[in-house]
Coordinates of C-alpha atoms and ligand atoms in Angstrom, one line a residue:
M1 CA -8.7 -36.1 -2.7
S2 CA -7.6 -33.4 -0.2
T3 CA -9.2 -30.0 -0.9
V4 CA -7.4 -28.4 1.0
P5 CA -4.8 -25.8 -1.2
P6 CA -1.5 -26.8 -0.6
T7 CA -0.4 -23.3 1.0
L8 CA -3.4 -23.0 3.1
Q9 CA -2.3 -23.1 6.9
A10 CA -4.0 -21.9 10.0
Y11 CA -3.2 -21.8 13.1
R12 CA -4.9 -21.1 16.8
A13 CA -3.8 -18.7 19.1
S14 CA -4.9 -15.4 20.9
L15 CA -4.4 -13.1 18.3
L16 CA -3.4 -9.7 18.5
H17 CA -3.4 -6.8 15.7
F18 CA -4.1 -3.0 15.3
H19 CA -5.9 -1.1 12.6
A20 CA -5.5 1.9 14.0
D21 CA -3.0 4.0 16.9
P22 CA -4.8 3.8 20.2
A23 CA -2.9 6.8 21.6
F24 CA -5.3 8.8 19.2
H25 CA -8.5 6.2 18.6
D26 CA -10.7 3.8 21.3
D27 CA -10.9 0.1 20.1
A28 CA -7.9 0.5 18.0
H29 CA -6.9 -3.1 18.3
A30 CA -8.6 -6.6 18.0
W31 CA -7.8 -8.8 20.2
H32 CA -8.8 -12.5 19.5
R33 CA -8.4 -14.5 22.8
D34 CA -9.2 -17.7 21.1
G35 CA -8.4 -16.8 17.7
L36 CA -7.1 -18.2 14.3
L37 CA -5.1 -16.8 12.2
I38 CA -5.4 -18.0 7.8
V39 CA -2.5 -17.7 5.5
E40 CA -3.3 -18.8 2.0
A41 CA 0.5 -18.5 -0.5
G42 CA 2.6 -16.5 2.4
R43 CA -0.6 -14.0 3.0
V44 CA -3.2 -13.3 5.1
K45 CA -6.6 -14.8 4.5
A46 CA -7.9 -14.4 7.0
A47 CA -7.9 -12.8 11.0
G48 CA -11.1 -13.8 13.7
D49 CA -12.1 -15.4 16.0
Y50 CA -11.3 -19.5 15.7
A51 CA -15.1 -20.8 16.2
A52 CA -16.3 -18.0 13.8
L53 CA -13.1 -19.0 11.2
L54 CA -13.3 -22.9 11.4
P55 CA -15.8 -23.2 9.8
T56 CA -14.6 -21.2 6.9
L57 CA -11.5 -23.7 7.0
P58 CA -11.6 -27.2 4.1
A59 CA -12.2 -30.3 6.3
G60 CA -8.5 -31.3 6.3
T61 CA -6.9 -28.2 7.2
V62 CA -4.0 -28.7 9.5
V63 CA -4.0 -26.1 12.6
T64 CA -1.1 -25.3 13.9
D65 CA -2.1 -25.0 18.0
Y66 CA -0.3 -22.5 19.8
S67 CA -3.2 -21.9 22.2
G68 CA -2.0 -20.2 25.1
K69 CA 0.7 -18.1 23.1
I70 CA -0.2 -14.7 21.3
I71 CA 0.6 -14.5 17.6
C72 CA 1.1 -10.3 16.5
P73 CA 2.3 -8.5 13.3
G74 CA 6.3 -9.1 13.3
F75 CA 8.2 -6.5 14.7
I76 CA 9.5 -4.2 12.8
D77 CA 12.7 -2.0 13.5
T78 CA 13.0 1.2 11.8
H79 CA 16.9 1.6 12.9
L80 CA 20.1 -0.3 13.6
H81 CA 23.1 -1.1 11.7
Y82 CA 24.5 -5.2 11.4
P83 CA 27.9 -3.7 10.9
Q84 CA 27.9 -2.8 14.3
S85 CA 26.9 -6.9 15.6
D86 CA 30.4 -7.0 17.1
M87 CA 30.5 -4.4 19.1
I88 CA 27.4 -3.9 21.1
A89 CA 27.9 -3.6 24.4
S90 CA 30.7 -0.6 23.7
P91 CA 31.7 1.3 26.2
A92 CA 32.5 5.6 25.6
P93 CA 31.6 8.4 27.2
G94 CA 29.0 9.7 24.5
L95 CA 27.8 9.1 20.7
L96 CA 31.7 10.9 19.5
P97 CA 34.2 8.9 21.4
W98 CA 32.2 6.1 21.0
L99 CA 32.4 6.8 16.8
E100 CA 35.6 6.8 16.8
T101 CA 36.9 4.1 19.2
Y102 CA 34.6 1.9 18.3
T103 CA 32.5 2.1 15.6
F104 CA 34.6 2.9 12.3
P105 CA 37.5 0.8 13.3
T106 CA 34.3 -2.4 13.7
E107 CA 32.9 -1.5 10.3
R108 CA 36.4 -0.6 8.4
K109 CA 36.2 -5.0 8.8
F110 CA 33.7 -4.8 5.8
D111 CA 36.2 -3.9 3.1
D112 CA 35.9 -8.1 3.4
P113 CA 32.5 -9.5 2.0
A114 CA 33.3 -12.9 3.0
H115 CA 33.5 -10.9 6.7
A116 CA 29.9 -9.2 5.9
R117 CA 28.5 -12.0 4.6
A118 CA 28.9 -13.7 7.9
T119 CA 27.8 -10.8 10.3
A120 CA 25.3 -10.6 8.1
E121 CA 24.1 -14.0 9.0
F122 CA 24.4 -13.6 12.7
F123 CA 22.2 -10.2 12.6
L124 CA 19.6 -11.6 10.8
D125 CA 19.3 -14.4 12.9
E126 CA 19.5 -12.6 15.5
L127 CA 16.4 -10.4 14.6
L128 CA 14.7 -13.1 13.7
R129 CA 15.2 -14.8 18.1
C130 CA 13.4 -11.9 18.5
G131 CA 10.4 -11.6 16.6
T132 CA 12.0 -8.8 14.1
T133 CA 10.7 -9.9 10.9
T134 CA 11.2 -6.4 8.8
A135 CA 14.1 -3.3 9.8
M136 CA 15.5 -0.1 8.3
V137 CA 19.0 -1.3 8.2
Y138 CA 22.4 0.9 7.4
C139 CA 25.1 -1.1 5.7
T140 CA 28.9 0.2 5.5
V141 CA 30.6 2.6 3.4
H142 CA 30.9 0.1 1.0
R143 CA 29.1 -1.1 -1.4
A144 CA 29.4 -4.9 -1.2
S145 CA 28.1 -4.7 2.4
V146 CA 24.8 -4.3 0.9
D147 CA 25.2 -7.0 -1.7
A148 CA 26.0 -9.2 1.7
F149 CA 23.0 -8.0 3.4
F150 CA 20.4 -8.3 1.0
E151 CA 21.3 -11.6 -0.1
A152 CA 21.3 -12.9 3.0
S153 CA 17.8 -11.7 4.6
E154 CA 16.5 -12.9 0.9
A155 CA 17.5 -16.0 1.8
R156 CA 15.0 -16.0 4.5
Q157 CA 12.3 -14.4 2.7
L158 CA 12.8 -11.1 4.7
R159 CA 10.7 -8.0 4.4
M160 CA 13.7 -5.5 4.9
A161 CA 15.5 -2.2 4.0
A162 CA 19.0 -1.2 3.8
G163 CA 21.5 1.2 1.9
K164 CA 25.1 2.2 2.1
V165 CA 26.5 4.5 4.1
L166 CA 27.1 7.6 2.8
M167 CA 30.6 9.5 3.8
D168 CA 32.8 11.3 2.6
R169 CA 34.1 13.5 5.1
H170 CA 35.3 13.8 8.8
C171 CA 35.7 10.7 9.2
P172 CA 38.9 7.9 8.3
A173 CA 40.4 7.8 5.1
F174 CA 39.3 3.9 4.6
L175 CA 35.8 5.0 5.7
R176 CA 35.7 7.3 3.0
D177 CA 33.5 7.8 -0.3
T178 CA 33.1 11.0 -2.8
A179 CA 30.2 12.5 -2.8
Q180 CA 29.9 11.4 -7.3
Q181 CA 30.8 7.8 -6.6
G182 CA 28.9 8.0 -2.9
V183 CA 26.0 8.7 -4.7
R184 CA 26.6 6.7 -8.3
D185 CA 27.3 3.2 -6.2
S186 CA 24.0 4.3 -4.4
E187 CA 22.1 4.2 -7.7
D188 CA 23.1 0.8 -8.6
L189 CA 22.3 -0.8 -5.6
I190 CA 19.0 0.7 -5.8
N191 CA 18.0 -0.9 -9.7
K192 CA 19.8 -4.4 -8.5
W193 CA 17.9 -4.4 -5.4
H194 CA 14.8 -2.1 -4.6
G195 CA 11.8 -3.9 -5.2
H196 CA 13.9 -7.4 -5.9
A197 CA 12.3 -10.3 -4.1
R198 CA 11.1 -8.2 -0.6
S199 CA 14.1 -5.8 -0.4
M200 CA 13.8 -2.2 -0.3
Y201 CA 16.5 0.3 -0.4
A202 CA 17.3 3.4 1.7
I203 CA 19.4 6.3 0.7
T204 CA 21.9 6.0 3.8
P205 CA 23.5 9.9 4.2
R206 CA 25.6 8.6 8.4
F207 CA 24.3 12.4 9.8
A208 CA 25.1 15.5 8.3
P209 CA 29.0 15.9 9.9
T210 CA 30.2 13.1 8.0
S211 CA 28.8 14.2 4.5
S212 CA 30.2 17.1 2.1
E213 CA 27.4 20.0 1.2
T214 CA 27.4 18.5 -2.8
Q215 CA 27.0 14.8 -0.7
L216 CA 24.3 16.2 0.9
R217 CA 22.5 18.5 -2.3
L218 CA 23.3 14.3 -4.4
A219 CA 22.1 12.5 -1.8
G220 CA 18.3 14.4 -2.2
E221 CA 18.2 14.8 -5.6
L222 CA 19.0 11.0 -5.8
A223 CA 15.6 11.0 -3.3
A224 CA 13.9 13.3 -5.6
A225 CA 14.7 10.9 -8.3
Y226 CA 13.5 7.3 -6.5
P227 CA 10.4 8.6 -4.6
T228 CA 9.9 5.1 -3.6
T229 CA 13.2 4.8 -1.8
Y230 CA 13.8 5.3 1.6
I231 CA 15.8 7.5 3.2
Q232 CA 18.0 7.0 6.5
T233 CA 20.2 8.8 8.9
H234 CA 20.6 10.2 11.8
V235 CA 19.3 13.3 14.1
S236 CA 19.3 15.6 16.6
E237 CA 20.9 12.7 18.9
N238 CA 23.9 13.9 21.3
A239 CA 24.2 17.4 23.1
E240 CA 28.0 18.1 21.3
E241 CA 27.4 16.3 18.0
C242 CA 24.3 19.4 17.8
R243 CA 26.8 22.0 18.5
W244 CA 28.6 20.8 15.7
V245 CA 26.0 20.9 13.1
R246 CA 25.7 24.2 14.5
E247 CA 29.3 25.1 13.7
L248 CA 28.8 23.4 10.1
F249 CA 25.8 24.5 8.5
P250 CA 26.1 28.4 10.4
A251 CA 23.2 29.1 7.8
Q252 CA 20.1 26.7 8.6
R253 CA 17.4 27.4 11.5
S254 CA 18.2 23.9 13.1
Y255 CA 19.9 20.7 12.4
L256 CA 17.0 19.3 11.2
H257 CA 16.5 22.1 8.1
V258 CA 20.5 21.3 7.2
Y259 CA 18.3 17.8 6.0
E260 CA 14.7 19.6 5.2
H261 CA 17.4 21.7 3.0
Y262 CA 18.8 19.2 1.1
G263 CA 16.1 17.5 0.0
F264 CA 15.2 14.6 2.7
M265 CA 11.8 15.2 4.4
R266 CA 9.5 13.7 2.1
P267 CA 6.9 10.3 2.9
R268 CA 9.8 7.4 3.1
A269 CA 12.7 9.6 5.1
I270 CA 13.4 7.9 8.8
F271 CA 15.1 10.4 11.6
G272 CA 16.9 8.4 14.3
H273 CA 17.0 9.9 17.6
C274 CA 15.5 13.3 17.1
I275 CA 16.1 14.1 20.6
W276 CA 16.6 18.0 20.6
L277 CA 14.4 18.9 17.6
D278 CA 12.1 22.1 19.0
D279 CA 8.2 22.9 18.3
T280 CA 8.9 23.7 14.1
D281 CA 11.4 20.9 13.6
F282 CA 8.5 18.3 15.1
A283 CA 5.9 20.5 13.2
R284 CA 7.5 20.2 9.2
M285 CA 8.5 16.1 10.7
A286 CA 4.8 15.4 11.0
E287 CA 3.8 18.2 7.8
T288 CA 6.7 16.2 5.3
G289 CA 4.9 13.2 6.3
S290 CA 8.6 11.9 7.2
A291 CA 8.9 9.3 10.7
V292 CA 10.8 9.0 13.7
A293 CA 12.9 6.3 14.7
V294 CA 12.9 6.5 18.3
C295 CA 16.0 4.8 19.8
P296 CA 15.7 4.4 23.8
T297 CA 18.3 2.0 24.6
S298 CA 20.9 3.7 22.5
N299 CA 19.9 6.6 24.0
L300 CA 20.0 5.4 28.0
F301 CA 23.8 4.1 27.1
L302 CA 25.1 7.1 25.4
G303 CA 24.0 9.5 27.4
S304 CA 22.4 11.6 24.8
G305 CA 18.3 12.1 25.9
L306 CA 15.5 11.7 26.7
F307 CA 12.6 11.3 23.3
D308 CA 9.7 13.3 24.2
F309 CA 6.3 11.6 23.4
E310 CA 4.3 14.3 24.2
K311 CA 5.4 17.0 22.3
A312 CA 5.6 14.3 18.7
D313 CA 2.0 13.3 20.4
S314 CA 1.3 16.7 20.2
V315 CA 1.6 17.5 16.6
H316 CA 0.9 13.7 15.5
T317 CA 4.5 13.0 14.1
L318 CA 4.9 9.3 12.4
L319 CA 6.3 7.6 15.4
S320 CA 8.1 4.4 15.3
L321 CA 10.2 2.6 18.0
A322 CA 14.2 1.3 16.9
T323 CA 17.1 -0.4 18.8
D324 CA 19.3 1.8 17.0
V325 CA 21.8 -1.9 17.3
G326 CA 24.9 -1.6 19.0
A327 CA 24.6 1.8 19.8
G328 CA 21.2 0.1 21.5
T329 CA 22.1 -2.5 24.2
S330 CA 19.0 -5.4 22.7
F331 CA 18.1 -6.7 19.2
S332 CA 14.7 -7.2 21.5
M333 CA 11.8 -4.9 20.4
L334 CA 10.2 -6.1 23.8
Q335 CA 13.0 -4.6 25.6
T336 CA 13.1 -1.6 23.5
M337 CA 9.6 -1.1 24.6
N338 CA 10.4 -1.6 28.1
E339 CA 13.3 1.0 28.2
A340 CA 10.6 3.3 26.1
Y341 CA 8.4 3.2 28.8
K342 CA 10.7 4.3 31.5
V343 CA 11.7 7.5 29.4
A344 CA 8.5 8.5 28.8
R345 CA 8.1 8.3 32.3
L346 CA 11.2 10.7 32.8
K347 CA 9.7 13.4 30.3
G348 CA 6.6 12.6 32.5
S349 CA 4.5 11.0 30.5
Y350 CA 3.0 7.3 30.0
L351 CA 3.1 5.0 27.2
P352 CA 0.3 1.9 27.6
A353 CA 2.3 -1.1 26.9
L354 CA -1.0 -1.2 23.8
R355 CA 0.6 2.0 22.1
M356 CA 4.1 0.5 22.8
F357 CA 2.8 -3.1 20.3
Y358 CA 1.4 -0.2 18.0
L359 CA 4.8 1.4 17.7
A360 CA 6.7 -1.5 16.7
T361 CA 3.9 -3.3 14.4
L362 CA 1.3 -0.9 12.7
G363 CA 2.7 2.5 14.1
A364 CA 6.0 1.4 12.0
A365 CA 4.5 0.4 8.6
R366 CA 3.4 3.3 8.5
S367 CA 6.4 5.7 8.9
M368 CA 7.6 3.0 6.4
Q369 CA 4.1 3.8 3.8
L370 CA 4.0 -0.4 4.0
E371 CA 0.1 -0.4 5.6
G372 CA -1.4 -3.2 4.3
T373 CA 1.4 -4.8 3.3
I374 CA 3.1 -5.5 6.9
G375 CA 2.4 -4.5 10.3
N376 CA -1.3 -6.2 11.0
F377 CA -3.6 -9.0 9.7
A378 CA -5.3 -6.8 7.2
P379 CA -6.5 -9.3 4.5
G380 CA -4.3 -9.6 1.7
A381 CA -0.9 -8.7 3.9
E382 CA 2.0 -10.6 4.0
A383 CA 2.2 -13.2 6.2
D384 CA 4.8 -12.1 9.1
F385 CA 4.2 -13.2 12.8
I386 CA 5.2 -14.2 16.2
V387 CA 4.1 -16.2 18.5
L388 CA 4.8 -15.0 21.9
D389 CA 4.8 -17.0 25.1
P390 CA 3.6 -15.5 28.0
Q391 CA 4.7 -18.1 30.0
C392 CA 8.4 -18.7 28.1
T393 CA 10.1 -17.6 32.4
P394 CA 9.0 -18.9 35.6
L395 CA 9.2 -15.3 36.1
L396 CA 6.7 -14.5 33.5
A397 CA 4.8 -17.1 33.9
R398 CA 4.0 -16.1 37.8
R399 CA 3.5 -12.4 37.0
T400 CA 1.2 -13.3 34.0
G401 CA -0.6 -15.9 35.6
H402 CA -2.7 -13.8 37.1
L403 CA -4.1 -10.8 35.3
E404 CA -6.5 -7.7 35.8
S405 CA -6.4 -7.0 31.4
L406 CA -5.0 -7.1 28.2
E407 CA -3.0 -4.2 29.1
E408 CA -1.5 -6.1 31.7
L409 CA -0.4 -8.6 30.0
L410 CA 1.3 -7.4 27.4
F411 CA 3.0 -5.0 29.9
A412 CA 4.7 -7.7 31.6
L413 CA 6.2 -9.0 28.6
A414 CA 7.2 -5.4 27.3
L415 CA 9.0 -5.3 30.6
L416 CA 9.6 -8.9 31.1
G417 CA 10.3 -10.3 27.7
D418 CA 13.0 -10.4 25.3
D419 CA 13.9 -13.3 23.0
R420 CA 12.9 -16.3 25.2
A421 CA 9.7 -14.5 24.6
V422 CA 9.5 -15.3 21.2
Q423 CA 8.5 -19.3 20.7
A424 CA 8.6 -18.8 16.1
T425 CA 8.8 -16.0 13.8
Y426 CA 6.8 -16.5 10.8
A427 CA 8.4 -14.8 7.2
A428 CA 5.8 -14.5 4.3
G429 CA 3.7 -17.7 5.7
T430 CA 7.4 -19.6 6.4
L431 CA 8.7 -21.0 9.8
V432 CA 12.0 -19.1 9.8
H433 CA 12.3 -19.3 13.7
Q434 CA 11.5 -21.9 16.7
R435 CA 12.5 -21.7 20.3
N436 CA 13.9 -24.4 21.3
N437 CA 13.1 -24.9 25.2
Ligands
LIG1 N1 25.6 8.9 14.5 C1 26.5 9.0 12.9 N2 26.8 7.6 12.9 C2 26.0 7.0 14.1 C3 26.1 5.8 14.1 O1 26.3 4.8 13.7 N3 25.4 5.8 16.0 C4 24.6 6.5 16.6 N4 23.6 6.1 17.6 N5 24.2 7.8 16.2 C5 25.7 7.9 15.1
LIG2 ZN1 21.7 4.7 14.4

């Protein structure tokens, strides 16, 4: 009779994960060139050198052999919009015309639950193809868009955060809720989904211009009443938008301060973009435990501006990377790293590949207060992981055929890789995507 528990699995590959931020700590990462990841009942049991861990396995344990590949934690994308999957790569001269011309008409279609379901299915499969296992997702103003999303993500066993968009002004009537109804719907959705399976609720006021002061106040009160929920919104993305906010909220010191005024700044608050924050704003981000979702492909696409990594790091703000699909131009966190690297260069700073892999894994988990649950291979963590193939294209094979360092390997994957580099994706120890070459 076999002594191997049926829920025990093992994977041989090079292993990469983080236990600290490489920008501030030496030896922040673990790298096992010939490594073994042991998973039991959907959680990490151990991660280390193959030679050391193999003898700990019961005789007869099946070891899946991914030698030559890299296993790392699943990517975490901290800001994107599932309803915008159908309008990715839609041209417009900047944020506000893009919202009017494409975004609002596209989001209108989510009054149809069947459309919401079909789009959620596509969106989640696309994330898994790109190696993203957790995301902070905007739905639309329609509460059924949230149900459709979580039903699809739970069917795939994914840890996902999402929420109903709140907006009660400065948008077409067909997308408008009211301050009271929007918050009532959000509370119902919290009670239905937050903590159900691996689902987590995010209170989601779109951005300050589309919420009345009453709606912002009620959203802040809801966030205080449910401190384990997330809160997500956009801030200081675009110069024209920032001017508009100054006009709408003349009494507040800054755009970010509008959110602080209404009680949004707290741990588990994730603010998308943060391009035009000043020094005081960055300090408040850090002091309140709020987190930045840096969205480089979106910011370049819409011409919004360049995120200042150095300023954020000078006060140790929580940072993560995000695609911001559909203003973002790729679902791939590797391509998001590629653009983040260039944004940093244009601001005169430098983002090593190790830092970018940290930001897309443990950095994002820390931003979401989920360290120990996802983002690395600490014993007991949920076994969300991906298998990356450094030889997935002729060019990557050629470039990674001669390497001086781990940094060069990861840099090549970030600059040249995309969904093709993701050979397999596992969620809670279950295979949820496998690439057919
Ligand atoms: N600001 C308000 N709404 C949006 C949105 O949908 N996308 C982006 N990029 N910025 C926004
Ligand atoms: Zn966005």
